[in-house]
């Protein structure tokens, strides 16, 4: 039997001035006579003969080496391995062996040079829905103003923090969380291990969720206005925390002066065909504004209009650029439903405009982080670098849901075993460069889904498994506010409950696990920058190893009964001593003994 090992990180890759030395490890009875490194130079396929190396302490592993020249070609270096015998060939890619050449986007990929934001992979993000996280001690009475909410056809509702959330008036119900409240809770977040914040929309808008923007250039007074955001930014900077904002550029709200549905004396596009902003929206032949998914309060923006393009991203003081500049100095944008943004009421020329948003952000702040919201496959945007990363629903959240919670995004039954789960995750990762994988935005849930704890139902004991997975899989982990203390809730609005600040309402054991995993990730370079190799995936058990130079982190997830797992002999696991750093499993002579419903993490260094 032939086995092969390669990951796009050290020790398999080493950078030497104008070349990238790539090694492939092989073991088996019928080794190939030749190995060719298939590379690309400006999209042209080239083959480089690899040289067999002298055995230098790798035991019975045969090492082949080839060099990728870096003086020419595109920064994304795609490559695979062609193994040759007298009468046959095999190809080796991130998904293993194949008898025919891999597709362009199914090969190993590494970015040299890497122009993406270098700080992202080291972060632990925390997503905050501002109205429901913390109400500041200094909140003024004026911030609790009741007004008529046109989209809901009723007045807004203000509730006390501990008052139960109901389905009534979901978008019109406020609990009074604000930006100064977040500032007051930064010590808590620092202790948790959080290093970066992602805020749901903070700009002026009538609803509690603020995805119906009324003014892109000012912070909603209910959240404390511009001054509160500036205070929060200064406070996060003092603590070394990054912060990104939510950009809702697919649609505006119908109360935005550009559209102005409810003020017919104004000059908005809704009632005035001659309005300066009329072409910024799309209208049917009957004069009806085209909206987003049937929500009339969310008219679609039309990027055919040059004026809109300038205002949103292209102009020197565009909205995208404005918030990345002083005094705000935000670190990037999360782009809401960005795959739907485009021209003519749809997504025409979408990639052009998404790329334009990212380009404008990078021109303003070279290290800006641009992450797109995609519930579907985001790789067509990522593979052309239209975004730095995506919310990794398809490549992380949904496979994990299927394996641990037996559900899909439609909340239909989905029972998958470990092998299927890993095939799903590995297939998705294979289309991305190593650096892109490290910047993918991994979450267990969000403001747009049910809480993972609620999805688990009777299997809630599996929740710690998901937490360990979140912090150890390639990508940057993001905690949705309250998950760390056991906040539950089904779909909107129930996934947006106020944070339970009374310790008696918190799951302190779960909170401690989040703290330990966040701090473990900060201590282990392999968890932030390492490659990932699945070493076992059968039935109820997933085992993978993160590799960075000589550092190894082994992770075992067991959703079922107590069991023993025999690992195949792997040169990746020739470690002098693997120490258990989380959980209660044991490892002796290649045999894992795993408790029922458990997650265990070991770390060590290669001999």
Coordinates of C-alpha atoms in Angstrom, one line a residue:
X1 CA 0.0 0.0 0.0
X2 CA 1.3 3.5 -0.9
X3 CA 0.9 6.4 1.4
X4 CA 1.8 10.0 0.8
X5 CA 2.1 13.1 3.0
X6 CA 2.3 16.8 2.1
X7 CA 0.9 20.0 3.7
X8 CA 1.5 23.5 2.3
X9 CA 3.4 24.5 5.5
X10 CA 6.8 23.9 7.1
X11 CA 8.4 21.3 7.3
X12 CA 7.0 20.4 3.8
X13 CA 7.6 23.9 2.4
X14 CA 10.7 26.1 2.9
X15 CA 11.2 29.5 1.4
X16 CA 14.7 30.1 0.0
X17 CA 15.1 33.6 -1.5
X18 CA 13.8 33.1 -5.1
X19 CA 12.4 29.6 -4.8
X20 CA 10.0 27.6 -2.7
X21 CA 11.3 24.1 -1.8
X22 CA 8.5 21.6 -1.8
X23 CA 8.8 18.0 -0.3
X24 CA 6.6 15.0 -0.7
X25 CA 6.8 12.1 1.8
X26 CA 6.1 8.6 0.5
X27 CA 6.0 5.2 2.1
X28 CA 5.0 1.8 0.7
X29 CA 6.1 -1.3 -1.1
X30 CA 5.8 -0.1 -4.6
X31 CA 7.4 3.3 -4.7
X32 CA 7.3 5.4 -7.9
X33 CA 10.4 5.5 -10.1
X34 CA 9.9 9.2 -10.8
X35 CA 7.9 12.1 -9.3
X36 CA 7.0 15.3 -11.1
X37 CA 6.0 18.5 -9.4
X38 CA 3.2 20.0 -11.5
X39 CA 3.2 23.8 -11.2
X40 CA 1.8 26.8 -13.1
X41 CA 3.6 29.9 -14.5
X42 CA 1.1 32.5 -15.5
X43 CA -1.6 29.8 -15.9
X44 CA 0.6 27.6 -18.1
X45 CA 1.2 24.1 -16.7
X46 CA 4.8 23.1 -16.2
X47 CA 6.4 19.9 -14.9
X48 CA 9.5 19.9 -12.7
X49 CA 11.4 16.7 -12.0
X50 CA 11.7 16.1 -8.2
X51 CA 14.8 14.7 -6.7
X52 CA 14.8 11.8 -4.3
X53 CA 16.6 12.9 -1.1
X54 CA 18.9 10.9 1.1
X55 CA 17.3 9.5 4.2
X56 CA 17.8 12.0 7.0
X57 CA 16.1 10.5 10.0
X58 CA 12.6 10.1 8.5
X59 CA 12.7 6.3 9.1
X60 CA 11.1 4.3 6.2
X61 CA 9.7 7.5 4.6
X62 CA 11.1 8.4 1.2
X63 CA 11.4 12.2 0.6
X64 CA 11.2 13.8 -2.8
X65 CA 12.1 17.5 -3.3
X66 CA 11.3 20.0 -6.0
X67 CA 11.6 23.8 -6.3
X68 CA 9.0 26.3 -7.4
X69 CA 10.6 29.4 -8.9
X70 CA 9.2 32.6 -7.3
X71 CA 10.7 35.2 -9.6
X72 CA 7.9 34.7 -12.1
X73 CA 4.3 33.6 -12.1
X74 CA 1.3 34.7 -10.1
X75 CA 1.4 34.9 -6.2
X76 CA -1.0 31.9 -5.8
X77 CA 1.3 28.9 -6.4
X78 CA -0.9 25.9 -7.4
X79 CA 0.8 22.6 -7.5
X80 CA 0.3 18.8 -7.4
X81 CA 2.4 15.7 -7.6
X82 CA 2.6 13.2 -10.5
X83 CA 3.9 9.8 -9.5
X84 CA 5.3 7.6 -12.3
X85 CA 6.0 4.0 -12.8
X86 CA 6.9 2.1 -16.0
X87 CA 3.3 1.5 -16.9
X88 CA 1.1 3.8 -14.8
X89 CA 0.8 7.0 -13.0
X90 CA -1.0 8.5 -10.0
X91 CA -1.7 12.1 -9.0
X92 CA -1.5 13.3 -5.4
X93 CA -3.6 16.3 -4.3
X94 CA -5.1 17.7 -1.0
X95 CA -7.9 15.0 -1.4
X96 CA -5.5 12.1 -1.9
X97 CA -4.6 9.9 -4.9
X98 CA -6.3 10.1 -8.2
X99 CA -5.7 8.3 -11.5
X100 CA -6.2 11.4 -13.7
X101 CA -4.8 15.0 -13.5
X102 CA -6.6 17.3 -11.0
X103 CA -8.6 20.3 -11.9
X104 CA -6.9 23.6 -11.6
X105 CA -8.8 24.5 -8.3
X106 CA -8.3 21.1 -6.7
X107 CA -4.6 21.3 -6.1
X108 CA -2.4 22.5 -3.3
X109 CA -2.2 26.2 -3.2
X110 CA 0.0 28.6 -1.2
X111 CA 0.4 32.3 -1.6
X112 CA 3.9 33.7 -2.1
X113 CA 4.0 36.6 -1.6
X114 CA 0.8 36.7 0.6
X115 CA -0.9 40.1 0.2
X116 CA -3.7 39.3 2.5
X117 CA -4.1 40.9 6.0
X118 CA -1.4 39.2 8.1
X119 CA -3.1 39.9 11.5
X120 CA -6.3 38.0 10.9
X121 CA -5.2 34.4 11.5
X122 CA -4.0 35.2 15.0
X123 CA -7.4 36.5 16.2
X124 CA -10.3 35.3 18.2
X125 CA -13.4 37.2 17.0
X126 CA -16.5 38.0 18.9
X127 CA -19.8 38.9 17.1
X128 CA -22.0 41.4 18.9
X129 CA -25.7 42.3 18.1
X130 CA -25.4 45.7 19.8
X131 CA -29.0 46.1 21.2
X132 CA -28.7 42.8 23.1
X133 CA -25.2 42.7 24.5
X134 CA -24.9 45.3 27.2
X135 CA -26.8 48.4 28.3
X136 CA -24.4 51.1 29.5
X137 CA -24.6 52.6 33.0
X138 CA -24.4 56.1 31.4
X139 CA -27.3 55.5 28.9
X140 CA -29.4 58.6 28.5
X141 CA -33.2 58.7 28.5
X142 CA -33.1 60.1 25.0
X143 CA -31.6 56.9 23.7
X144 CA -34.9 55.1 24.6
X145 CA -37.1 57.2 22.4
X146 CA -40.3 55.4 21.2
X147 CA -41.2 56.1 17.6
X148 CA -43.4 54.7 14.8
X149 CA -41.7 51.9 13.0
X150 CA -43.2 52.0 9.4
X151 CA -42.0 48.6 8.3
X152 CA -43.8 46.9 11.2
X153 CA -46.8 49.3 11.2
X154 CA -46.5 49.9 14.9
X155 CA -44.6 51.8 17.6
X156 CA -41.3 50.4 18.8
X157 CA -41.2 48.5 22.1
X158 CA -38.7 49.0 24.9
X159 CA -38.2 46.1 27.3
X160 CA -36.3 45.7 30.6
X161 CA -33.1 43.7 30.2
X162 CA -34.4 40.6 32.1
X163 CA -37.8 40.7 30.4
X164 CA -38.3 37.5 28.3
X165 CA -38.0 37.8 24.5
X166 CA -41.2 37.0 22.6
X167 CA -42.0 36.6 18.9
X168 CA -44.1 39.9 19.0
X169 CA -42.6 42.8 17.1
X170 CA -39.2 41.1 16.5
X171 CA -37.6 44.0 14.5
X172 CA -39.3 46.7 16.6
X173 CA -38.4 45.5 20.1
X174 CA -35.4 47.1 21.9
X175 CA -33.6 46.2 25.1
X176 CA -31.3 49.1 25.1
X177 CA -27.9 47.6 24.5
X178 CA -25.4 50.3 23.2
X179 CA -21.8 50.9 22.2
X180 CA -20.8 52.3 25.6
X181 CA -22.2 49.1 27.1
X182 CA -19.7 47.2 24.9
X183 CA -16.9 49.5 26.1
X184 CA -17.8 48.7 29.7
X185 CA -17.6 45.0 29.0
X186 CA -14.2 45.0 27.2
X187 CA -12.4 43.6 30.3
X188 CA -14.8 40.6 30.3
X189 CA -14.1 40.0 26.6
X190 CA -10.3 40.4 27.2
X191 CA -10.5 37.7 29.9
X192 CA -12.5 35.5 27.6
X193 CA -9.6 35.6 25.1
X194 CA -11.3 37.8 22.5
X195 CA -8.9 39.9 20.4
X196 CA -11.3 41.3 17.7
X197 CA -14.9 42.4 17.5
X198 CA -17.4 42.1 14.6
X199 CA -20.4 44.4 15.2
X200 CA -23.7 43.9 13.5
X201 CA -24.8 47.2 11.8
X202 CA -24.4 50.3 14.0
X203 CA -25.5 52.9 11.5
X204 CA -28.8 54.9 11.8
X205 CA -31.8 52.7 11.0
X206 CA -35.3 52.2 12.3
X207 CA -35.2 48.5 13.2
X208 CA -33.4 46.8 16.0
X209 CA -31.2 44.9 13.6
X210 CA -30.2 48.0 11.6
X211 CA -30.0 46.2 8.2
X212 CA -32.4 48.8 6.9
X213 CA -29.9 51.6 6.8
X214 CA -31.1 55.2 6.9
X215 CA -27.7 56.9 7.1
X216 CA -24.4 55.2 6.3
X217 CA -22.3 58.0 7.7
X218 CA -23.7 58.2 11.2
X219 CA -24.1 55.8 14.1
X220 CA -27.6 55.3 15.4
X221 CA -28.5 57.6 18.4
X222 CA -30.0 54.6 20.2
X223 CA -26.5 53.1 20.3
X224 CA -24.9 56.4 21.5
X225 CA -24.2 58.0 18.2
X226 CA -20.9 58.7 16.5
X227 CA -19.2 59.7 19.8
X228 CA -20.0 56.3 21.4
X229 CA -18.4 54.4 18.4
X230 CA -15.3 56.6 18.6
X231 CA -15.0 55.9 22.4
X232 CA -15.4 52.2 21.7
X233 CA -12.7 52.3 19.0
X234 CA -10.3 54.1 21.3
X235 CA -11.0 51.6 24.0
X236 CA -10.4 48.6 21.8
X237 CA -7.2 50.1 20.5
X238 CA -5.9 50.6 24.0
X239 CA -6.5 46.9 24.6
X240 CA -5.0 45.9 21.3
X241 CA -8.3 44.7 19.9
X242 CA -9.3 44.8 16.2
X243 CA -12.8 45.8 15.1
X244 CA -14.7 45.3 11.9
X245 CA -18.1 46.8 10.9
X246 CA -21.1 45.3 9.0
X247 CA -21.5 46.8 5.5
X248 CA -25.0 46.6 4.1
X249 CA -24.5 47.6 0.5
X250 CA -26.9 45.3 -1.3
X251 CA -29.9 47.4 -0.2
X252 CA -30.7 50.4 1.9
X253 CA -33.7 51.0 4.1
X254 CA -36.8 52.6 2.6
X255 CA -36.4 55.5 5.1
X256 CA -33.0 56.5 3.7
X257 CA -33.2 60.0 2.1
X258 CA -32.0 58.4 -1.2
X259 CA -35.3 56.5 -1.3
X260 CA -37.5 58.2 1.2
X261 CA -40.7 56.2 1.0
X262 CA -42.5 57.9 4.0
X263 CA -41.8 61.6 3.3
X264 CA -43.3 62.5 -0.1
X265 CA -42.3 66.1 0.3
X266 CA -38.6 65.1 0.1
X267 CA -36.6 64.3 -3.1
X268 CA -36.2 60.6 -2.6
X269 CA -36.3 58.1 -5.4
X270 CA -39.5 56.4 -4.2
X271 CA -42.0 59.1 -5.2
X272 CA -39.9 61.3 -7.6
X273 CA -38.8 60.0 -11.0
X274 CA -36.6 63.0 -11.4
X275 CA -34.9 62.4 -8.1
X276 CA -31.1 62.7 -8.2
X277 CA -30.9 59.2 -6.6
X278 CA -33.7 57.6 -8.8
X279 CA -31.2 55.6 -10.8
X280 CA -29.6 54.3 -7.6
X281 CA -32.5 51.9 -7.3
X282 CA -34.3 49.6 -9.8
X283 CA -38.0 50.0 -10.6
X284 CA -40.4 47.8 -12.5
X285 CA -42.2 49.0 -15.6
X286 CA -45.1 49.8 -13.3
X287 CA -42.9 52.0 -11.2
X288 CA -42.5 49.6 -8.2
X289 CA -39.1 49.5 -6.6
X290 CA -37.4 46.2 -6.7
X291 CA -36.6 45.0 -3.2
X292 CA -34.5 42.4 -1.4
X293 CA -36.3 39.0 -1.2
X294 CA -39.8 40.5 -0.9
X295 CA -39.0 42.9 1.9
X296 CA -40.4 46.2 0.7
X297 CA -38.6 48.2 3.4
X298 CA -35.3 47.0 1.8
X299 CA -35.1 48.5 -1.7
X300 CA -32.2 47.0 -3.8
X301 CA -29.4 49.4 -4.7
X302 CA -28.5 49.4 -8.4
X303 CA -24.8 49.6 -9.2
X304 CA -25.4 50.6 -12.8
X305 CA -25.5 54.1 -11.4
X306 CA -22.0 55.7 -11.4
X307 CA -23.0 58.0 -8.6
X308 CA -23.9 55.1 -6.3
X309 CA -20.6 53.3 -7.1
X310 CA -18.7 56.5 -6.2
X311 CA -20.8 56.9 -3.0
X312 CA -20.5 53.3 -1.8
X313 CA -16.9 52.5 -2.6
X314 CA -15.1 54.2 -5.5
X315 CA -15.0 57.8 -4.4
X316 CA -12.2 59.2 -2.2
X317 CA -14.6 59.7 0.7
X318 CA -16.9 56.8 -0.1
X319 CA -18.6 55.0 2.7
X320 CA -16.3 52.0 2.4
X321 CA -13.2 54.3 2.7
X322 CA -14.7 56.7 5.3
X323 CA -14.8 54.3 8.2
X324 CA -11.4 52.9 7.6
X325 CA -9.8 56.3 7.9
X326 CA -9.1 58.4 11.0
X327 CA -10.6 59.1 13.4
X328 CA -12.5 55.8 13.1
X329 CA -9.6 53.5 11.9
X330 CA -11.7 50.4 11.6
X331 CA -9.9 47.2 10.6
X332 CA -12.3 46.0 7.9
X333 CA -15.7 45.1 6.7
X334 CA -18.1 42.2 6.9
X335 CA -20.2 42.5 3.7
X336 CA -23.9 41.5 4.1
X337 CA -25.5 39.3 1.4
X338 CA -22.7 40.4 -0.8
X339 CA -23.2 37.7 -3.4
X340 CA -26.6 39.4 -4.3
X341 CA -25.2 42.9 -4.8
X342 CA -25.2 44.1 -8.4
X343 CA -27.0 45.8 -11.2
X344 CA -30.5 46.0 -12.5
X345 CA -32.2 44.7 -9.3
X346 CA -30.1 41.5 -9.4
X347 CA -26.5 40.4 -9.1
X348 CA -25.3 41.3 -12.6
X349 CA -21.6 42.2 -12.6
X350 CA -21.4 41.2 -9.0
X351 CA -17.8 40.1 -9.0
X352 CA -16.8 43.5 -10.5
X353 CA -18.4 45.4 -7.7
X354 CA -17.4 43.1 -4.9
X355 CA -13.8 43.4 -6.2
X356 CA -14.2 47.1 -6.3
X357 CA -15.3 47.3 -2.7
X358 CA -12.3 45.2 -1.6
X359 CA -9.9 47.2 -3.8
X360 CA -11.2 50.5 -2.3
X361 CA -10.7 49.1 1.2
X362 CA -7.2 48.0 0.5
X363 CA -6.2 51.3 -1.1
X364 CA -7.4 53.0 2.0
X365 CA -6.0 50.5 4.5
X366 CA -3.7 47.8 3.0
X367 CA -4.3 45.5 5.9
X368 CA -8.1 45.8 5.9
X369 CA -10.0 42.5 6.3
X370 CA -12.9 42.1 3.9
X371 CA -15.1 39.1 4.7
X372 CA -18.2 38.2 2.8
X373 CA -21.4 36.7 4.0
X374 CA -22.2 33.6 1.9
X375 CA -24.5 30.8 3.1
X376 CA -23.6 29.0 -0.2
X377 CA -20.3 28.2 -1.9
X378 CA -18.1 31.3 -1.6
X379 CA -15.1 29.9 -3.5
X380 CA -15.8 31.7 -6.8
X381 CA -15.3 35.0 -4.9
X382 CA -12.3 33.8 -2.9
X383 CA -10.5 32.1 -5.8
X384 CA -10.3 35.5 -7.6
X385 CA -9.5 37.4 -4.4
X386 CA -12.6 39.5 -4.6
X387 CA -12.7 39.0 -0.8
X388 CA -10.1 38.0 1.9
X389 CA -12.4 35.4 3.4
X390 CA -16.0 34.4 3.8
X391 CA -18.3 33.5 6.7
X392 CA -17.5 29.8 6.5
X393 CA -21.0 28.3 6.7
X394 CA -20.5 25.9 3.8
X395 CA -17.0 24.7 4.7
X396 CA -17.3 24.5 8.5
X397 CA -20.6 25.3 10.1
X398 CA -22.9 23.2 8.1
X399 CA -20.7 20.0 8.1
X400 CA -20.4 20.4 11.8
X401 CA -24.1 20.8 12.2
X402 CA -24.7 17.7 10.2
X403 CA -22.3 15.6 12.2
X404 CA -23.1 16.8 15.7
X405 CA -26.7 18.2 15.5
X406 CA -28.1 16.1 12.5
X407 CA -29.6 19.0 10.8
X408 CA -28.9 21.2 7.7
X409 CA -29.5 25.0 7.2
X410 CA -33.1 24.4 6.3
X411 CA -33.5 22.5 9.6
X412 CA -34.2 19.3 7.7
X413 CA -32.8 16.0 9.0
X414 CA -29.2 15.3 8.0
X415 CA -27.4 12.3 9.5
X416 CA -23.8 12.1 8.4
X417 CA -21.0 10.0 9.7
X418 CA -17.4 11.1 10.4
X419 CA -16.1 10.1 6.9
X420 CA -18.8 12.1 5.2
X421 CA -18.2 15.1 7.4
X422 CA -14.5 15.1 6.7
X423 CA -15.0 14.6 3.0
X424 CA -17.3 17.6 3.0
X425 CA -14.8 19.8 4.9
X426 CA -11.8 18.7 3.0
X427 CA -13.4 19.1 -0.4
X428 CA -14.2 22.7 0.5
X429 CA -10.8 23.5 1.8
X430 CA -9.1 22.0 -1.3
X431 CA -10.4 24.9 -3.4
X432 CA -8.6 27.6 -1.3
X433 CA -5.0 28.5 -0.7
X434 CA -3.5 27.7 2.7
X435 CA -3.5 31.4 3.7
X436 CA -7.2 31.8 2.7
X437 CA -8.1 28.8 4.8
X438 CA -6.5 30.4 7.8
X439 CA -8.6 33.6 7.3
X440 CA -12.0 31.9 6.8
X441 CA -14.5 33.1 9.4
X442 CA -15.6 30.1 11.4
X443 CA -18.7 30.2 13.6
X444 CA -21.0 27.7 15.3
X445 CA -24.0 30.0 14.7
X446 CA -24.9 33.6 14.2
X447 CA -27.6 36.2 14.4
X448 CA -29.1 34.6 11.2
X449 CA -29.4 31.1 12.5
X450 CA -30.7 29.2 15.5
X451 CA -28.2 28.9 18.4
X452 CA -26.1 25.7 18.1
X453 CA -27.1 24.8 21.6
X454 CA -30.8 24.8 20.6
X455 CA -30.0 22.8 17.4
X456 CA -28.5 20.1 19.5
X457 CA -31.7 19.5 21.4
X458 CA -31.4 16.2 23.4
X459 CA -27.7 16.0 22.3
X460 CA -26.7 19.1 24.1
X461 CA -23.9 17.2 25.7
X462 CA -22.1 17.5 22.4
X463 CA -21.8 21.2 22.7
X464 CA -18.2 21.2 24.2
X465 CA -17.1 19.1 21.2
X466 CA -18.2 21.9 18.8
X467 CA -16.3 24.5 20.9
X468 CA -13.0 22.5 20.8
X469 CA -13.6 22.0 17.0
X470 CA -14.2 25.8 16.5
X471 CA -10.8 26.7 18.0
X472 CA -8.8 24.0 16.4
X473 CA -10.0 23.8 12.8
X474 CA -8.2 26.0 10.1
X475 CA -9.7 29.4 10.1
X476 CA -10.3 32.3 12.6
X477 CA -12.9 31.4 15.3
X478 CA -15.7 33.8 16.0
X479 CA -17.9 33.5 19.1
X480 CA -21.5 34.7 18.7
X481 CA -22.2 36.7 21.8
X482 CA -23.6 34.6 24.7
X483 CA -22.7 31.3 23.2
X484 CA -19.9 31.1 25.7
X485 CA -22.3 31.2 28.7
X486 CA -24.9 28.8 27.2
X487 CA -27.3 31.3 25.7
X488 CA -29.9 29.4 23.6
X489 CA -32.6 30.3 21.1
X490 CA -34.2 29.2 17.9
X491 CA -34.4 31.3 14.8
X492 CA -34.8 35.1 14.7
X493 CA -35.7 36.7 17.0
X494 CA -35.0 34.1 19.6
X495 CA -31.3 33.8 18.6
X496 CA -31.0 37.4 19.6
X497 CA -31.8 37.3 23.4
X498 CA -30.2 39.8 25.8
X499 CA -26.9 38.6 27.2
X500 CA -27.4 37.1 30.7
X501 CA -25.0 39.0 32.9
X502 CA -26.1 37.5 36.2
X503 CA -23.6 34.6 36.9
X504 CA -26.5 32.5 38.2
X505 CA -27.8 32.4 34.6
X506 CA -24.5 31.4 33.0
X507 CA -23.0 28.0 32.3
X508 CA -19.7 28.6 34.0
X509 CA -18.2 25.3 32.9
X510 CA -18.8 26.1 29.3
X511 CA -17.4 29.6 29.8
X512 CA -14.2 28.1 31.3
X513 CA -13.9 25.8 28.2
X514 CA -14.1 28.8 25.9
X515 CA -11.5 30.6 27.9
X516 CA -9.1 27.6 27.9
X517 CA -9.5 27.0 24.1
X518 CA -9.0 30.7 23.3
X519 CA -5.8 30.8 25.3
X520 CA -4.6 27.4 24.0
X521 CA -5.0 28.8 20.5
X522 CA -3.0 31.8 21.3
X523 CA -0.2 29.6 22.7
X524 CA -0.1 27.1 19.8
X525 CA 1.2 28.4 16.5
X526 CA 0.0 25.2 14.9
X527 CA -3.6 26.1 15.7
X528 CA -3.3 29.6 14.1
X529 CA -1.0 28.9 11.1
X530 CA -0.6 25.2 10.7
X531 CA -1.7 22.8 8.0
X532 CA -4.3 20.2 8.8
X533 CA -4.4 16.5 8.1
X534 CA -7.3 14.2 8.9
X535 CA -5.8 11.0 10.4
X536 CA -9.0 9.1 11.2
X537 CA -12.7 9.6 10.3
X538 CA -15.0 6.6 10.9
X539 CA -18.5 6.4 12.3
X540 CA -18.6 8.7 15.4
X541 CA -15.0 9.7 15.6
X542 CA -12.9 12.4 13.8
X543 CA -9.2 12.8 14.5
X544 CA -7.0 15.4 12.8
X545 CA -3.6 16.9 13.4
X546 CA -2.4 20.5 13.0
X547 CA 1.2 20.8 11.8
X548 CA 3.5 23.8 12.0
X549 CA 7.2 23.1 11.6
X550 CA 8.0 20.6 14.4
X551 CA 4.9 21.5 16.4
X552 CA 1.9 19.1 16.4
X553 CA -1.6 19.4 17.9
X554 CA -3.8 16.3 17.7
X555 CA -7.5 16.7 18.1
X556 CA -10.0 13.8 18.7
X557 CA -13.8 14.3 18.5
X558 CA -16.0 11.5 19.6
X559 CA -19.8 12.1 19.4
X560 CA -20.7 8.5 20.5
X561 CA -20.0 5.8 23.1
X562 CA -16.6 5.3 24.7
X563 CA -14.2 3.6 22.3
X564 CA -10.7 2.9 21.2
X565 CA -9.2 4.1 17.9
X566 CA -6.1 2.7 16.4
X567 CA -4.3 5.3 14.4
X568 CA -2.4 4.4 11.3
X569 CA 1.3 4.8 11.6
X570 CA 2.0 8.3 10.4
X571 CA 5.3 10.2 10.2
X572 CA 3.3 13.3 11.2
X573 CA 2.8 11.8 14.6
X574 CA 6.4 10.8 15.3
X575 CA 6.4 13.0 18.3
X576 CA 8.6 12.5 21.4
X577 CA 5.7 13.1 23.7
X578 CA 2.1 14.2 23.1
X579 CA 0.7 15.9 26.2
X580 CA -3.0 16.1 26.8
X581 CA -3.9 19.8 27.1
X582 CA -7.7 19.5 27.0
X583 CA -10.1 16.7 27.7
X584 CA -9.8 13.3 29.2
X585 CA -8.8 10.9 26.4
X586 CA -5.5 9.0 26.4
X587 CA -3.0 8.0 23.8
X588 CA -0.6 5.1 24.1
X589 CA 1.4 3.4 21.2
X590 CA -0.9 4.8 18.6
X591 CA -4.1 3.8 20.3
X592 CA -6.6 6.5 21.4
X593 CA -8.9 5.7 24.3
X594 CA -11.8 8.2 24.1
X595 CA -14.5 8.8 26.6
X596 CA -18.1 8.9 25.4
X597 CA -19.1 12.3 23.9
X598 CA -15.7 13.8 24.3
X599 CA -13.2 16.1 22.7
X600 CA -9.5 15.7 23.6
X601 CA -6.5 17.8 22.5
X602 CA -2.8 16.8 22.7
X603 CA 0.2 18.9 21.8
X604 CA 3.9 18.0 21.3
X605 CA 6.9 18.5 19.1
X606 CA 8.3 16.2 16.4
X607 CA 11.4 14.3 17.2

